[in-house]
PDB file of C-alpha atoms in Angstrom:
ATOM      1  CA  UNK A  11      13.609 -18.901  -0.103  1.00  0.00           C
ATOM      2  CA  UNK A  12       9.945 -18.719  -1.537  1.00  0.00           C
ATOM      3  CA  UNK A  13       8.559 -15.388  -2.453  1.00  0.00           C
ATOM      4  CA  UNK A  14       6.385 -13.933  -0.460  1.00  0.00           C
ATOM      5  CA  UNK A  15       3.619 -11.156  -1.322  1.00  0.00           C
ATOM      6  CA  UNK A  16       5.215  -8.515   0.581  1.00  0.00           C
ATOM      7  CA  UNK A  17       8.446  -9.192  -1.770  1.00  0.00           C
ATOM      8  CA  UNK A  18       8.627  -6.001  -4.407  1.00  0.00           C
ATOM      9  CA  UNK A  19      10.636  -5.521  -7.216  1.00  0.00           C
ATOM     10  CA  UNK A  20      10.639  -1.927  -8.178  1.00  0.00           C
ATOM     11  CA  UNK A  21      11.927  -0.979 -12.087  1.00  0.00           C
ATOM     12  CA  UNK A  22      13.949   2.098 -12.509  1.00  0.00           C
ATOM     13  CA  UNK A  23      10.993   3.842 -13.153  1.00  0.00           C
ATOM     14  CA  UNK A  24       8.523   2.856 -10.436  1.00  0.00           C
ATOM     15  CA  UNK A  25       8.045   6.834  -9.445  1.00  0.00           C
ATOM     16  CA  UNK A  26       6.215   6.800 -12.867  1.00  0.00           C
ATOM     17  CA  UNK A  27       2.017   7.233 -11.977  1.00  0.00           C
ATOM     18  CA  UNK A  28       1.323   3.834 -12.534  1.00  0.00           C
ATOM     19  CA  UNK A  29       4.099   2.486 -10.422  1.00  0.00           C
ATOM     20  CA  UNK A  30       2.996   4.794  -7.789  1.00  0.00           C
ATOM     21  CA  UNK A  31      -0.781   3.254  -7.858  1.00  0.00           C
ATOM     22  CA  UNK A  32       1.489  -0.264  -7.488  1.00  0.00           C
ATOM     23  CA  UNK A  33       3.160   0.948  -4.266  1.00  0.00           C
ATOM     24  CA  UNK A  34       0.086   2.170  -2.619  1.00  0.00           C
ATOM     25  CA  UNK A  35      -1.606  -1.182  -3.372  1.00  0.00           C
ATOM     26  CA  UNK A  36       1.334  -2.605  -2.113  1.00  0.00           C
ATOM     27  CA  UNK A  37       1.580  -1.117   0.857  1.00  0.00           C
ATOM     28  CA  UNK A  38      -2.090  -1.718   1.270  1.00  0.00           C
ATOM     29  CA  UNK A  39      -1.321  -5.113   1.167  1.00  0.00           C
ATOM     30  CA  UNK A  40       1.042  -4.770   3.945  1.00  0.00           C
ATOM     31  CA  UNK A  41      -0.834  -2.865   6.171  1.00  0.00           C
ATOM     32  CA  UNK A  42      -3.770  -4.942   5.718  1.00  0.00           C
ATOM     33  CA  UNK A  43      -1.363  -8.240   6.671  1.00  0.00           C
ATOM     34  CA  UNK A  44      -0.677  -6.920   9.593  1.00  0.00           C
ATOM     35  CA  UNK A  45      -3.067  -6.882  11.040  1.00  0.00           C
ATOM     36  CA  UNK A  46      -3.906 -10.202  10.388  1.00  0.00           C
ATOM     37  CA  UNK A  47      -3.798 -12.434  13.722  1.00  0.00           C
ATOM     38  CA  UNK A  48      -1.847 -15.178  12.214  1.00  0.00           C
ATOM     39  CA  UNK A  49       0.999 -13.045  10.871  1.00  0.00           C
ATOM     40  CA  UNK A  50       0.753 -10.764  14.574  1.00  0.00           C
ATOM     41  CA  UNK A  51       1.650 -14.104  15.806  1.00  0.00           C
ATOM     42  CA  UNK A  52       4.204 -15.152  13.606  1.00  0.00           C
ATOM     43  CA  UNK A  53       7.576 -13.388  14.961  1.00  0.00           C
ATOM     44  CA  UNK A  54       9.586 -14.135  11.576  1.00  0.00           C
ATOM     45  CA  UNK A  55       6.670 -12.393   8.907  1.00  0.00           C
ATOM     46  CA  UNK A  56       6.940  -9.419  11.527  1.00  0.00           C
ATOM     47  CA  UNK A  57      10.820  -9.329  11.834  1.00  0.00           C
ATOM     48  CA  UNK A  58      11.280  -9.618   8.006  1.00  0.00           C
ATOM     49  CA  UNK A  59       8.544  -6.249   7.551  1.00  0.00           C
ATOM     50  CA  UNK A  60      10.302  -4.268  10.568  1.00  0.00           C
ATOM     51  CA  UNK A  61      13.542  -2.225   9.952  1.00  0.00           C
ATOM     52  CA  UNK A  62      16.119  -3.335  12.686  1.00  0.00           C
ATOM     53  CA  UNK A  63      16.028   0.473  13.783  1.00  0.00           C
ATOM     54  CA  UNK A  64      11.676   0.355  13.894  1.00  0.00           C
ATOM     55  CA  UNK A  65       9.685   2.466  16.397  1.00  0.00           C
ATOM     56  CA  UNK A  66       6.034   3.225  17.247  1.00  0.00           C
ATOM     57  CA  UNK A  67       4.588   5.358  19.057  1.00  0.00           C
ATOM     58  CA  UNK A  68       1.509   3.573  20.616  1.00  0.00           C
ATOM     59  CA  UNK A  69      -2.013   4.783  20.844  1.00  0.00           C
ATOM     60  CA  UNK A  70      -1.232   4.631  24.381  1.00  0.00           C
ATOM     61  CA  UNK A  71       1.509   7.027  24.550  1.00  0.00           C
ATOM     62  CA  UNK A  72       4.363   4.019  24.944  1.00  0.00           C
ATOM     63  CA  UNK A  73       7.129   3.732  22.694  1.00  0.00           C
ATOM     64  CA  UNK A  74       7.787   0.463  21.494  1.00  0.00           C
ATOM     65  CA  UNK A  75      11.038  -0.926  19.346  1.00  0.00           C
ATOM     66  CA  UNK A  76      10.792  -3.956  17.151  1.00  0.00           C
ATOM     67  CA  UNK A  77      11.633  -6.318  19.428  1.00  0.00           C
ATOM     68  CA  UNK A  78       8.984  -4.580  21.917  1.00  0.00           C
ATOM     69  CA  UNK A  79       6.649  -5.475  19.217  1.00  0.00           C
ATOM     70  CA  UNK A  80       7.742  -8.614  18.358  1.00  0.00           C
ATOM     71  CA  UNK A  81       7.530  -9.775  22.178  1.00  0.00           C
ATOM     72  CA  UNK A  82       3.744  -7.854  22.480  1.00  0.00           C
ATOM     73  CA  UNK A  83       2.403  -9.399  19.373  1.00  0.00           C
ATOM     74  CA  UNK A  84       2.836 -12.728  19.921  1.00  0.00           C
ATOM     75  CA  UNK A  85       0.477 -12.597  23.311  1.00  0.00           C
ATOM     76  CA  UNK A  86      -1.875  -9.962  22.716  1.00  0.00           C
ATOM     77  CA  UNK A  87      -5.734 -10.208  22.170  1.00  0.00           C
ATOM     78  CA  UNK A  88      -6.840 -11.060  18.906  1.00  0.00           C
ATOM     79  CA  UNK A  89      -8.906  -8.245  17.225  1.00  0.00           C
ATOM     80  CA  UNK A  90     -10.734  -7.624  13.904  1.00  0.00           C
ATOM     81  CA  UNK A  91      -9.264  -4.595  12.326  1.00  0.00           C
ATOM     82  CA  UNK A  92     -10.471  -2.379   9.385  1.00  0.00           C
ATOM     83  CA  UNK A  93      -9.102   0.388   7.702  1.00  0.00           C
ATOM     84  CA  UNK A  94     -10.229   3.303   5.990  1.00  0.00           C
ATOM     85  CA  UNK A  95      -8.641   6.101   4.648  1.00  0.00           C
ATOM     86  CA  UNK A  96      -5.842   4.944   3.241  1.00  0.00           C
ATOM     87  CA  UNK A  97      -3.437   7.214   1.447  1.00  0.00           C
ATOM     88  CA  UNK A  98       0.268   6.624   0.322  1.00  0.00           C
ATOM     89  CA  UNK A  99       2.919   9.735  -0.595  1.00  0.00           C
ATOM     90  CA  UNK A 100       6.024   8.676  -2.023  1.00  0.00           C
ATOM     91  CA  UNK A 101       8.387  11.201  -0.210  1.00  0.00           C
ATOM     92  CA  UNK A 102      10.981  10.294  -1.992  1.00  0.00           C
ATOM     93  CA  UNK A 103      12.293   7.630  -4.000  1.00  0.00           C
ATOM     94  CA  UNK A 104      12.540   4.890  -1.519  1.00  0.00           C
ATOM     95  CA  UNK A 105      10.170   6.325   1.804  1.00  0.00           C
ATOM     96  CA  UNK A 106       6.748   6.281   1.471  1.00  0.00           C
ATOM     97  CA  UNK A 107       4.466   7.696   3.819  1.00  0.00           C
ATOM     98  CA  UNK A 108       0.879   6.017   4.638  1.00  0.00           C
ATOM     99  CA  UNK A 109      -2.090   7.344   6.585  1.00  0.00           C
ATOM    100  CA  UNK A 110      -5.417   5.859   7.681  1.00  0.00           C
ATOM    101  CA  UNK A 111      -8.505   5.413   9.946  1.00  0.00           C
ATOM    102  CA  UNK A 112      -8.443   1.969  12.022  1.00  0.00           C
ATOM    103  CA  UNK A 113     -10.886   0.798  13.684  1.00  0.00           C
ATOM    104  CA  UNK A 114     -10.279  -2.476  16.254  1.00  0.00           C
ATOM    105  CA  UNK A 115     -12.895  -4.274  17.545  1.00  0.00           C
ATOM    106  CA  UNK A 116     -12.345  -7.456  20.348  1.00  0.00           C
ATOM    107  CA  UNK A 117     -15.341  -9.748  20.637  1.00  0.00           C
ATOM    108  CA  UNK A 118     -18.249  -8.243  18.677  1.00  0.00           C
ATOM    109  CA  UNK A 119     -17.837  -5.190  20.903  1.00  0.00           C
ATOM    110  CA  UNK A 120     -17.706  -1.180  20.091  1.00  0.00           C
ATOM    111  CA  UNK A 121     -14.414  -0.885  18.964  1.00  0.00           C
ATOM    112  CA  UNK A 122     -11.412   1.842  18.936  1.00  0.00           C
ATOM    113  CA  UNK A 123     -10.340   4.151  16.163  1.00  0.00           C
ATOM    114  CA  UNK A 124      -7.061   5.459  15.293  1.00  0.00           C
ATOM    115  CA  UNK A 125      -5.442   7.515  13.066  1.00  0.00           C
ATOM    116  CA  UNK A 126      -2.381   5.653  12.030  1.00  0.00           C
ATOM    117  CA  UNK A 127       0.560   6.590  10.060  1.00  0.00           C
ATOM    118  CA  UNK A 128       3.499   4.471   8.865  1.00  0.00           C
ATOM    119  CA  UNK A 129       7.188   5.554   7.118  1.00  0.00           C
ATOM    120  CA  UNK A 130       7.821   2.573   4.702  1.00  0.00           C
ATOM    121  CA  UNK A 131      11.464   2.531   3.382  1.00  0.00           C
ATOM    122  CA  UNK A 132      12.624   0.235   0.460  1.00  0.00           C
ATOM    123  CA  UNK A 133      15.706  -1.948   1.388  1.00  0.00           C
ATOM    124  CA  UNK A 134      18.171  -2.304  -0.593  1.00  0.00           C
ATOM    125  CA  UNK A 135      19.706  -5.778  -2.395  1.00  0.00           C
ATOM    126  CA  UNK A 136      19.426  -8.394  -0.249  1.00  0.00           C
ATOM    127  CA  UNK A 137      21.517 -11.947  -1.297  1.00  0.00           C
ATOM    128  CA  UNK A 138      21.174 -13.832   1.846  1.00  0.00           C
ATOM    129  CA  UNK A 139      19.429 -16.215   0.539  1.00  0.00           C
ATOM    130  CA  UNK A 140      20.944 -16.607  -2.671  1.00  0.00           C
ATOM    131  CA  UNK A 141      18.572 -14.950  -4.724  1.00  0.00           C
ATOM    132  CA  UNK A 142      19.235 -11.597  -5.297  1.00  0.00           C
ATOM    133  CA  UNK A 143      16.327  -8.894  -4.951  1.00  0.00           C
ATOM    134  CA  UNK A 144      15.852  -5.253  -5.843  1.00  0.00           C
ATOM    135  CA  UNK A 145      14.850  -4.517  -2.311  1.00  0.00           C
ATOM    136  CA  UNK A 146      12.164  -5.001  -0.127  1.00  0.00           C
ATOM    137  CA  UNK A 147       9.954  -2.201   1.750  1.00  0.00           C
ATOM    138  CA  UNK A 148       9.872  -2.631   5.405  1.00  0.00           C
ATOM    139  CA  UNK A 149       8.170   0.095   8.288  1.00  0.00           C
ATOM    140  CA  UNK A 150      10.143   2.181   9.475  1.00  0.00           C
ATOM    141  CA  UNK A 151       8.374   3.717  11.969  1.00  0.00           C
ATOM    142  CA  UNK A 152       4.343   4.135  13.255  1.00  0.00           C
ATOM    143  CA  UNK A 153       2.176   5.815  15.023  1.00  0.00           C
ATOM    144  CA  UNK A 154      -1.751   5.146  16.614  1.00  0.00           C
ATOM    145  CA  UNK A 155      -3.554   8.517  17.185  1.00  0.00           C
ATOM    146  CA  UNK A 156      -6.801   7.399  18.992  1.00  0.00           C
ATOM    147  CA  UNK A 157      -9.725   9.147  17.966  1.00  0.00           C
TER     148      UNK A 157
END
C-alpha cells in the first residue's frame, strides 16, 4: 500500500520539543484534509482517519458515529473551511488533544464559526498490508461548538 501523508512514524522519543512541533503540524495536516471536499467524499481516506469506536458531537447537538459520518459526508454541501486557532496538547504519549476556530462558508455567503476540538490517538502496528508501521494517529472523538 502507498504511503499516504497522514501515515506517521513516531521515534521513541517523539515527546521530545521538536517532535512535539512535528505532531502539531501533523495533525494540522489532518485537520486541514478534512475538510477538504474531495477527501469528505472519499469514504476510505475518512474510514482509515476514524477510530472504529469515533464520535462527534455535532454543532447541532446530534451525535454522530463513524459510520454516521461516513454516510453524511459523502452527500453533504460542499463548503470552504478555514481554521484558526489551532493548538495541539500531547496528553499523553499517544492522545493528543487539538482545538480551533472554524469558520464554514457555502457559496460566497456569511459563514458559521465553531469552536472545534478533536482527541487524536496513535494506533498501534498495523501489518495488514504487509508493511509494518509504527502506528498511525486517527480521531478519536470531536466536537463543533458554534459560536
Amino acid at each position: 500500500m502507498a504511503t499516504h501523508a497522514y501515515d506517521f512514524q513516531p521515534s521513541a522519543a517523539f515527546m521530545e520539543p521538536i517532535r512535539r512541533s512535528e505532531l502539531s503540524d501533523h495533525l494540522l495536516d489532518l485537520e486541514t484534509m478534512l475538510f477538504d471536499p474531495s477527501v469528505r467524499r472519499d469514504s476510505a481516506t475518512v474510514a482509515e482517519l476514524l477510530t472504529d469506536d469515533f464520535r462527534e458531537f455535532g454543532s447541532s447537538g446530534r451525535v454522530y458515529t463513524k459510520l454516521d459520518i461516513l454516510a453524511e459526508l459523502s452527500t453533504e454541501q460542499s463548503a470552504m473551511i478555514t481554521l484558526s486557532e489551532f493548538t495541539c496538547t500531547l496528553v499523553a504519549p499517544s492522545v493528543a488533544l487539538v482545538t480551533y476556530k472554524s469558520l464554514a462558508t457555502y457559496d460566497s455567503r456569511s459563514g458559521s464559526q465553531a469552536l472545534r476540538s478533536s482527541v487524536w490517538v496513535l494506533k498501534p502496528v498495523d501489518t495488514r498490508y504487509g508493511s509494518p508501521r509504527e502506528g498511525i494517529w486517527q480521531m478519536q472523538f470531536h466536537q463543533g461548538t458554534r459560536i
